[in-house]
Coordinates of C-alpha atoms and ligand atoms in Angstrom, one line a residue:
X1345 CA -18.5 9.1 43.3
X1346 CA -16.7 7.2 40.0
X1347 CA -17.2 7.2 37.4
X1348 CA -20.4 5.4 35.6
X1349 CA -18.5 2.8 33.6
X1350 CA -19.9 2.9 29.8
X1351 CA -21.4 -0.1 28.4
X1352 CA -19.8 -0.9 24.3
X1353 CA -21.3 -3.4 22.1
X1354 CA -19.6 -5.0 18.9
X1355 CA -19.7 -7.7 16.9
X1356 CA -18.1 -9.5 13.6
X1357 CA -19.3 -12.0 10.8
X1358 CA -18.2 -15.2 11.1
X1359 CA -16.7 -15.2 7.1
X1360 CA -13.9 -17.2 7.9
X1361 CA -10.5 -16.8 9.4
X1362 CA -9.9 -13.0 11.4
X1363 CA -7.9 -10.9 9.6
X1364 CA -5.4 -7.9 10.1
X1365 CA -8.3 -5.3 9.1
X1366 CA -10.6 -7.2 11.8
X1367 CA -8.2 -6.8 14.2
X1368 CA -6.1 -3.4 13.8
X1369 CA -9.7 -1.6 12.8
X1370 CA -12.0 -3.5 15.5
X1371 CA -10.6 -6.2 18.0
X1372 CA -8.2 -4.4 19.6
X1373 CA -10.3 -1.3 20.7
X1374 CA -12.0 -4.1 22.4
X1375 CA -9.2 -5.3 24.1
X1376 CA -8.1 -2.1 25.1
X1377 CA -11.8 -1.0 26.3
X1378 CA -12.3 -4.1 28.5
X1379 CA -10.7 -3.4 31.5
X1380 CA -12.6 -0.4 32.4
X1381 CA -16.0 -0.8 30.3
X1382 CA -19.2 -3.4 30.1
X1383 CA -18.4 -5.2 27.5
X1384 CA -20.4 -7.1 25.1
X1385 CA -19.1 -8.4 22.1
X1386 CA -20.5 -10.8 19.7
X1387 CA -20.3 -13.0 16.5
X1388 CA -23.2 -12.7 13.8
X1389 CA -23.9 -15.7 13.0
X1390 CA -27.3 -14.1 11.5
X1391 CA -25.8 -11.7 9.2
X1392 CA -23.3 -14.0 8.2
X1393 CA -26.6 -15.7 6.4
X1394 CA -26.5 -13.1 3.7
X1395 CA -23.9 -14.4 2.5
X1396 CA -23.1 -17.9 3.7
X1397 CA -25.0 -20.7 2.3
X1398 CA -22.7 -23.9 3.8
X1399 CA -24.2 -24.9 7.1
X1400 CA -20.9 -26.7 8.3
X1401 CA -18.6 -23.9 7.4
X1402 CA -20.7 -21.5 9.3
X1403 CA -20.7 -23.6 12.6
X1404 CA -17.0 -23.7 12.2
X1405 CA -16.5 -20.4 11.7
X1406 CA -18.5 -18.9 14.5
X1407 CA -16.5 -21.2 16.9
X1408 CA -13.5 -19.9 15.5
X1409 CA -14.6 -16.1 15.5
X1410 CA -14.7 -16.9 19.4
X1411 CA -11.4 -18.8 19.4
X1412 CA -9.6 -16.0 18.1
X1413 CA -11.2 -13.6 20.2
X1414 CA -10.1 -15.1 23.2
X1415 CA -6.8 -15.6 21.4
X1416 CA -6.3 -11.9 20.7
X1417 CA -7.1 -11.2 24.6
X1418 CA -10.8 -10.5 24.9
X1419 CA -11.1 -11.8 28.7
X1420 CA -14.6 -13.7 29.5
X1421 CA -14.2 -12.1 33.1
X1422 CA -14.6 -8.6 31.7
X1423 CA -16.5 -9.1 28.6
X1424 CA -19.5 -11.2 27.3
X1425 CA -19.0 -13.2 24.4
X1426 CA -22.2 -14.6 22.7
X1427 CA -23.4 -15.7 19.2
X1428 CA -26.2 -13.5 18.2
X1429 CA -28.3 -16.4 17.2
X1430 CA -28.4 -17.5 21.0
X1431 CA -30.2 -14.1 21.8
X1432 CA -33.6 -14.1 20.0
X1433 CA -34.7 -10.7 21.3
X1434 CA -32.3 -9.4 18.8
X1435 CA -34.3 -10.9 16.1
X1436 CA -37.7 -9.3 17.4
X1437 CA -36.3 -6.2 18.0
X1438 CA -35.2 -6.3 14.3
X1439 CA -38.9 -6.3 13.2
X1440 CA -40.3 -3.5 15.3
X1441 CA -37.6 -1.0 14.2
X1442 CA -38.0 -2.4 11.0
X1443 CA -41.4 -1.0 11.2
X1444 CA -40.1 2.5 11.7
X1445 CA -38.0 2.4 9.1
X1446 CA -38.1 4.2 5.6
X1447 CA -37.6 2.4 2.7
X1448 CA -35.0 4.8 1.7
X1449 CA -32.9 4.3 4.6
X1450 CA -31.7 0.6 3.4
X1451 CA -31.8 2.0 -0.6
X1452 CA -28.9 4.6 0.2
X1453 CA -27.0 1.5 2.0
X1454 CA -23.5 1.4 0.3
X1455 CA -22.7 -2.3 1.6
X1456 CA -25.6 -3.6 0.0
X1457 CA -24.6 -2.4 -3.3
X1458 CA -21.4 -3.3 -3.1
X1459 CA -21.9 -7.0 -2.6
X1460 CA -24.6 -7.2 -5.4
X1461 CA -21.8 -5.9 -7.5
X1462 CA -19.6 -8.5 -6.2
X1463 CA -22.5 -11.0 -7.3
X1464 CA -24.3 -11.7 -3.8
X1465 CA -27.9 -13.1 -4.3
X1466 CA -30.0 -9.9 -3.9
X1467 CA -32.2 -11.5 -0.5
X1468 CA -34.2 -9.5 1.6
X1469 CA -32.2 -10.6 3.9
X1470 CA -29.2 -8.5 2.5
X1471 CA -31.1 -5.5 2.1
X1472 CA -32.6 -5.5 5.7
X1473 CA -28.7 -6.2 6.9
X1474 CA -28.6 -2.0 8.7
X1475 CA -32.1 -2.9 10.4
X1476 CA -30.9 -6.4 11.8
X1477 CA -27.3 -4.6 13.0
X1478 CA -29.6 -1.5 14.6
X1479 CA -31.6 -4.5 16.5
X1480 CA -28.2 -6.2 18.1
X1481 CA -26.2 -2.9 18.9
X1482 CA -29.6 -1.4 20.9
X1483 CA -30.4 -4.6 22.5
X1484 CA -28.0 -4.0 25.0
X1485 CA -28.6 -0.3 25.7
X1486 CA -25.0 0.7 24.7
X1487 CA -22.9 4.4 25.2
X1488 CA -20.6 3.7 22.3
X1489 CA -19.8 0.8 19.7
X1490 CA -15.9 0.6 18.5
X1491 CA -15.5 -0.2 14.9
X1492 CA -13.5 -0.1 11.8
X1493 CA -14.3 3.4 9.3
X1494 CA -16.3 0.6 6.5
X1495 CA -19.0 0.1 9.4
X1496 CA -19.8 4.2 10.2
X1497 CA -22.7 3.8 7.7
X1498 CA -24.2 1.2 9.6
X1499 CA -23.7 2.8 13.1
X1500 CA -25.2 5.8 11.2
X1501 CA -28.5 4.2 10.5
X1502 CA -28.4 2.8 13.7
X1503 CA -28.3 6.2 15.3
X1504 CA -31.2 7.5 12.5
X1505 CA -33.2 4.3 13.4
X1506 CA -33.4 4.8 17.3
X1507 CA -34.3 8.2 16.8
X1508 CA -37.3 7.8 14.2
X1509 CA -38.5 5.1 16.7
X1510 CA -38.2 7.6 19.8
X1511 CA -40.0 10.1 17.8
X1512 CA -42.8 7.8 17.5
X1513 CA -43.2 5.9 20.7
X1514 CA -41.1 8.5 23.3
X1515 CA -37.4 7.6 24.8
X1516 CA -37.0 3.8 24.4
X1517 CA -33.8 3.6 22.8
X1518 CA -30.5 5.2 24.2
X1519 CA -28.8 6.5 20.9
X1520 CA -25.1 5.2 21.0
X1521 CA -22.3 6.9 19.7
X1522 CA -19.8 4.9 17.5
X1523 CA -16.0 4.5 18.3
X1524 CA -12.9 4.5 15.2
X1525 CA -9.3 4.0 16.8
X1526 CA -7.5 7.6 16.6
X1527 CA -5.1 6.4 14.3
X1528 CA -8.1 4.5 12.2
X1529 CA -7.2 3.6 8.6
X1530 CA -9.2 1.0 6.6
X1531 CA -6.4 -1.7 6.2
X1532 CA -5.4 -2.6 2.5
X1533 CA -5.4 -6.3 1.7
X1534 CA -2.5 -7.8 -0.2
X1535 CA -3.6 -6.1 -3.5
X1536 CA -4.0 -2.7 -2.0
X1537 CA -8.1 -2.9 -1.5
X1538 CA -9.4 -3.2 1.5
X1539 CA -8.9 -6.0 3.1
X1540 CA -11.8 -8.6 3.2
X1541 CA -12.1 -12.1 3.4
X1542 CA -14.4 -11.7 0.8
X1543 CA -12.1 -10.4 -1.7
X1544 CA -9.7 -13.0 -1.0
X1545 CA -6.8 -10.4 -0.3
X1546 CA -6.8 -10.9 3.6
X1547 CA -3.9 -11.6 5.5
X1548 CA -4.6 -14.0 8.6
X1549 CA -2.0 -13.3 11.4
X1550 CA -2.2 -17.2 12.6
X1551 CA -1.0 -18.7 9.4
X1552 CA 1.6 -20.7 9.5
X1553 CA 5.3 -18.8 9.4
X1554 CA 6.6 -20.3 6.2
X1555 CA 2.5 -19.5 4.5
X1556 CA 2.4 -16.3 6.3
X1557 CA 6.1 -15.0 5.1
X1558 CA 5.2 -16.3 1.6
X1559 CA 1.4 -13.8 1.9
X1560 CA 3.0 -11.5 3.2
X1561 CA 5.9 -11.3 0.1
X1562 CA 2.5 -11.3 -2.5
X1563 CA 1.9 -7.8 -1.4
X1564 CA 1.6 -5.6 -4.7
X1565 CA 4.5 -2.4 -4.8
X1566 CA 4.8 -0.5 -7.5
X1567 CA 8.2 -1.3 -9.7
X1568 CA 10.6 2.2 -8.2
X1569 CA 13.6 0.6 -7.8
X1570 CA 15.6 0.2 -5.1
X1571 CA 17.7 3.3 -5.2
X1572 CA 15.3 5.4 -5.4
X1573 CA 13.6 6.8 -2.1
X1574 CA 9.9 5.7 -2.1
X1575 CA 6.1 7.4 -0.9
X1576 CA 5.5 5.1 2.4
X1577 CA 1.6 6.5 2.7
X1578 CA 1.2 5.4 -1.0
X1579 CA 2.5 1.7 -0.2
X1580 CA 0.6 -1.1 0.8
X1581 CA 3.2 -2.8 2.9
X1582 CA 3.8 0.4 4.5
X1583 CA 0.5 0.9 5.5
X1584 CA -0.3 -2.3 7.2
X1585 CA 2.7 -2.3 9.2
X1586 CA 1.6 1.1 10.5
X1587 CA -2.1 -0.3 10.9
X1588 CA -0.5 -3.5 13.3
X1589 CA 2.3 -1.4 15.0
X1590 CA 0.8 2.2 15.6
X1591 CA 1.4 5.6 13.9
X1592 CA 2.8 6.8 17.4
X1593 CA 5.3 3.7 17.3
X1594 CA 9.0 4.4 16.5
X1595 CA 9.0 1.1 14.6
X1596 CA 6.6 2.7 11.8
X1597 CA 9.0 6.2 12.3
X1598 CA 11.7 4.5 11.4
X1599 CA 10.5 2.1 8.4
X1600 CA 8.6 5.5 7.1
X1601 CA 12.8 7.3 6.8
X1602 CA 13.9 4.3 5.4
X1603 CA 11.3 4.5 2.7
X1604 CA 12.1 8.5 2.0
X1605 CA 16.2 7.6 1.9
X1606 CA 17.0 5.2 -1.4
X1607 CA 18.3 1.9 -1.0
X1608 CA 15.0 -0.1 0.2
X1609 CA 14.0 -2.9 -1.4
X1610 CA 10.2 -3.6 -1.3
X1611 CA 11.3 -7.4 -0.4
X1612 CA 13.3 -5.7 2.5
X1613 CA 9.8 -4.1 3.8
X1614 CA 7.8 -6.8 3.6
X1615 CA 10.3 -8.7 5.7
X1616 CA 10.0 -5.8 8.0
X1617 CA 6.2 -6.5 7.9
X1618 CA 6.2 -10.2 8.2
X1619 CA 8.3 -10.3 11.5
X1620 CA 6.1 -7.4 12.8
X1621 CA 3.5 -9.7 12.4
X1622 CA 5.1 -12.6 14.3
X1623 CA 6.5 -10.1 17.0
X1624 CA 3.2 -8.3 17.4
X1625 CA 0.7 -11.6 17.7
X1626 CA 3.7 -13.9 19.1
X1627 CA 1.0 -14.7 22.5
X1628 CA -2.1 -14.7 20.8
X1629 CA -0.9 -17.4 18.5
X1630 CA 0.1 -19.6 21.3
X1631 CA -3.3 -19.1 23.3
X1632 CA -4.7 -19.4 19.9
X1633 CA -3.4 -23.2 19.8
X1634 CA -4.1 -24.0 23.6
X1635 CA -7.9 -23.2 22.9
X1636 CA -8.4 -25.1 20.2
X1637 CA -8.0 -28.1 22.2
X1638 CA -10.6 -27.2 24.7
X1639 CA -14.1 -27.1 22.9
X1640 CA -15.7 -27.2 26.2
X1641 CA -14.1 -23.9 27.4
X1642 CA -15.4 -22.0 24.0
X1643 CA -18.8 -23.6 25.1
X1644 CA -19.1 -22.2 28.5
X1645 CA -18.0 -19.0 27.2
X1646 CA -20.7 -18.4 25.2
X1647 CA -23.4 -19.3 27.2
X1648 CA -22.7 -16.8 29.6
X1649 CA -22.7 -14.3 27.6
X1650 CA -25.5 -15.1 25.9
X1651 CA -27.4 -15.2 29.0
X1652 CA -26.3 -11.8 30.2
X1653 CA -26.9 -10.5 27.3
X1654 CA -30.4 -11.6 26.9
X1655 CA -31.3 -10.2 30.5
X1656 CA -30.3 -7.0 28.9
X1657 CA -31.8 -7.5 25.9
X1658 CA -35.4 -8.9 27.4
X1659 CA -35.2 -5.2 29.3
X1660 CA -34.7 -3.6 26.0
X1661 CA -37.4 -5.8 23.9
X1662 CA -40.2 -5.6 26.4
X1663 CA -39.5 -1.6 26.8
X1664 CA -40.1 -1.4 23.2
X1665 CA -42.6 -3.6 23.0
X1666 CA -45.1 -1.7 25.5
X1667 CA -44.4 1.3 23.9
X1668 CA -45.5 0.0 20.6
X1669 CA -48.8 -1.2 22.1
X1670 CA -48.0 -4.9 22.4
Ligands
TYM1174 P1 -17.1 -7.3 9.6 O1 -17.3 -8.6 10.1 O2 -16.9 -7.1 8.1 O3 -15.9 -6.6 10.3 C1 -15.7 -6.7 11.7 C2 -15.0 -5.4 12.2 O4 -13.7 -5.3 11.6 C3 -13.6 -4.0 10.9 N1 -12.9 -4.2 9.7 C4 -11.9 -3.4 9.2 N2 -11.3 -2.4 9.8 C5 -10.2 -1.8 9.1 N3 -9.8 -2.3 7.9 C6 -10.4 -3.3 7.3 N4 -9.9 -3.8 6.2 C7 -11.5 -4.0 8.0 N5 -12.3 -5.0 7.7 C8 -13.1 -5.2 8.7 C9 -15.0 -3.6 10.7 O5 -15.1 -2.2 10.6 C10 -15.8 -4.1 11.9 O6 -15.7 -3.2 13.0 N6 -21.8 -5.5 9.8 C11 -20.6 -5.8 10.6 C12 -20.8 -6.8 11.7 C13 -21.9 -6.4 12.7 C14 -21.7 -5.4 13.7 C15 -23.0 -5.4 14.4 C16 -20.7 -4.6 14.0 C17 -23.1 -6.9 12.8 N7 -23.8 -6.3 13.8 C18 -23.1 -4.5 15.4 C19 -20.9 -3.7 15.1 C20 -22.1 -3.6 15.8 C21 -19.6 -6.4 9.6 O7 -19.9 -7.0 8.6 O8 -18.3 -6.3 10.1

């Protein structure tokens, strides 16, 4: 017999543009997994509505999220790709585990907090944000769910959610386990932070070379001059380029002895960085261009996988909903 192939589910906000984080923290464990895994991965749009009040800018963006999955390789022949607003059962799943779920559970949320302190409207919306990502990661019945280290809390919860609901009604919910890359790092933005569309230090690998080179050159270094060896795990620049090219890769080795020697420039690194960058997404960002001119194509995508992920998730939502007593 083979082996039972594991099913992974995933998504990401549609926020704007994909970044490096998005990618090196989340995107490409899904490109790596697909070959040999169920895959569905998703863009939610519904989360997104915490945050996003400009109904144009949303519909653009959740055809983009899709654009540039395809771009960075996510294959429609060995993945599903779906908005989460095409699959309603997520949505009533939301409100039954909702009904399991402690108060306390949301009030120890650290993403919640931290966008109020960034000044996000305090919705209900916002604050139920764990419960709604518990609803679209056991919709589909998955083993494991690859993400970046910011989104362990949420997986956490997840975990704590199917199990208070088992507890109550009996085994409805598989518990999945959550996924971080081996190598996983949260990946700084341009000011050292981590990067987030939100805090407008993001770095979006399909700029433009001559904008790209010039982001890429706004990175904050510290002021240790040039002959003088520098700390790479201290250094932003340092840091992403290991993030995009691998701890394992002899690239990063060797940009990691030039740092420890003197005579680097931080201008010199970034360089380094910036044609990692092109090197590294060189044939996404020409499939990324060929999609764009074929709307169609990004349709049809995501109506398959929305409708095999709502046979999954109509398994899922009706199991539940017997075992409530509906
Ligand atoms: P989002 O949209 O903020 O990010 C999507 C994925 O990218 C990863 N990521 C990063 N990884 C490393 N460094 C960074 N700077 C960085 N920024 C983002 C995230 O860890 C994530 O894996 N709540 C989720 C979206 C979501 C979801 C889900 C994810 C909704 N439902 C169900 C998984 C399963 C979010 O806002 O991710």
């Amino acid at each position: 017999m083979g082996d039972v192939v594991k099913r992974v589910l995933s998504g990401i906000q549609p926020s704007g543009q994909l970044h490096l984080g998005n990618y090196a923290g989340a995107i490409r464990q899904f490109v790596e997994m697909q070959r040999d895994h169920e895959m569905y991965i998703f863009v939610a749009s519904y989360h997104a509505l915490t945050s996003s009040r400009d109904a144009e800018a949303l519909r653009a963006n959740i055809r983009q999220v899709v654009i540039d999955y395809l771009a960075f390789g996510l294959d429609p022949a060995h993945c599903s790709l779906y908005a989460q607003h095409d699959v309603p059962e997520v949505t009533e799943l939301a409100w039954l585990l909702g009904c399991v779920c402690p108060k306390h559970m949301m009030d120890k949320a650290t993403s919640y907090k931290d966008k109020i302190a960034r000044g996000l409207s305090a919705s209900i919306g916002l604050y139920t944000y764990p419960v709604l990502q518990a609803a679209d990661i056991l919709s589909v019945d998955p083993d494991v769910v690859p993400v970046g280290k910011d989104q362990v809390q949420h997986c956490e919860i997840t975990r704590d959610l199917a199990q208070a609901f088992n507890r109550h009604y009996g085994e409805v919910f598989k518990v999945p386990d959550y996924r971080l890359r081996d190598d996983a790092d949260v990946v700084p933005g341009i000011d050292g932070e981590k990067m987030s569309k939100s805090y407008g230090n993001d770095i979006d690998p399909f700029m433009e070379e001559k904008p790209l080179r010039k982001r890429v050159m706004k990175i904050t270094t510290d002021s240790t001059p040039v002959d003088q060896p520098k700390d790479p795990q201290s250094c932003t620049v340092f840091r992403i380029f290991r993030s995009i090219a691998g701890r394992d890769d002899p690239r990063t080795a060797e940009l990691e002895a030039r740092y420890r020697a003197p005579g680097l420039g931080y201008g010199e690194a970034k360089q380094s960085l910036f044609e990692l960058i092109l090197d590294h997404f060189a044939a996404a960002r020409q499939r990324r261009s060929a999609l764009t001119d074929d709307p169609g194509y990004v349709e049809q995508v995501l109506k398959d996988g929305a409708a095999a992920a709502r046979a999954r998730a109509r398994e899922v939502v009706d199991r539940a909903r017997a075992a409530v007593g509906l």
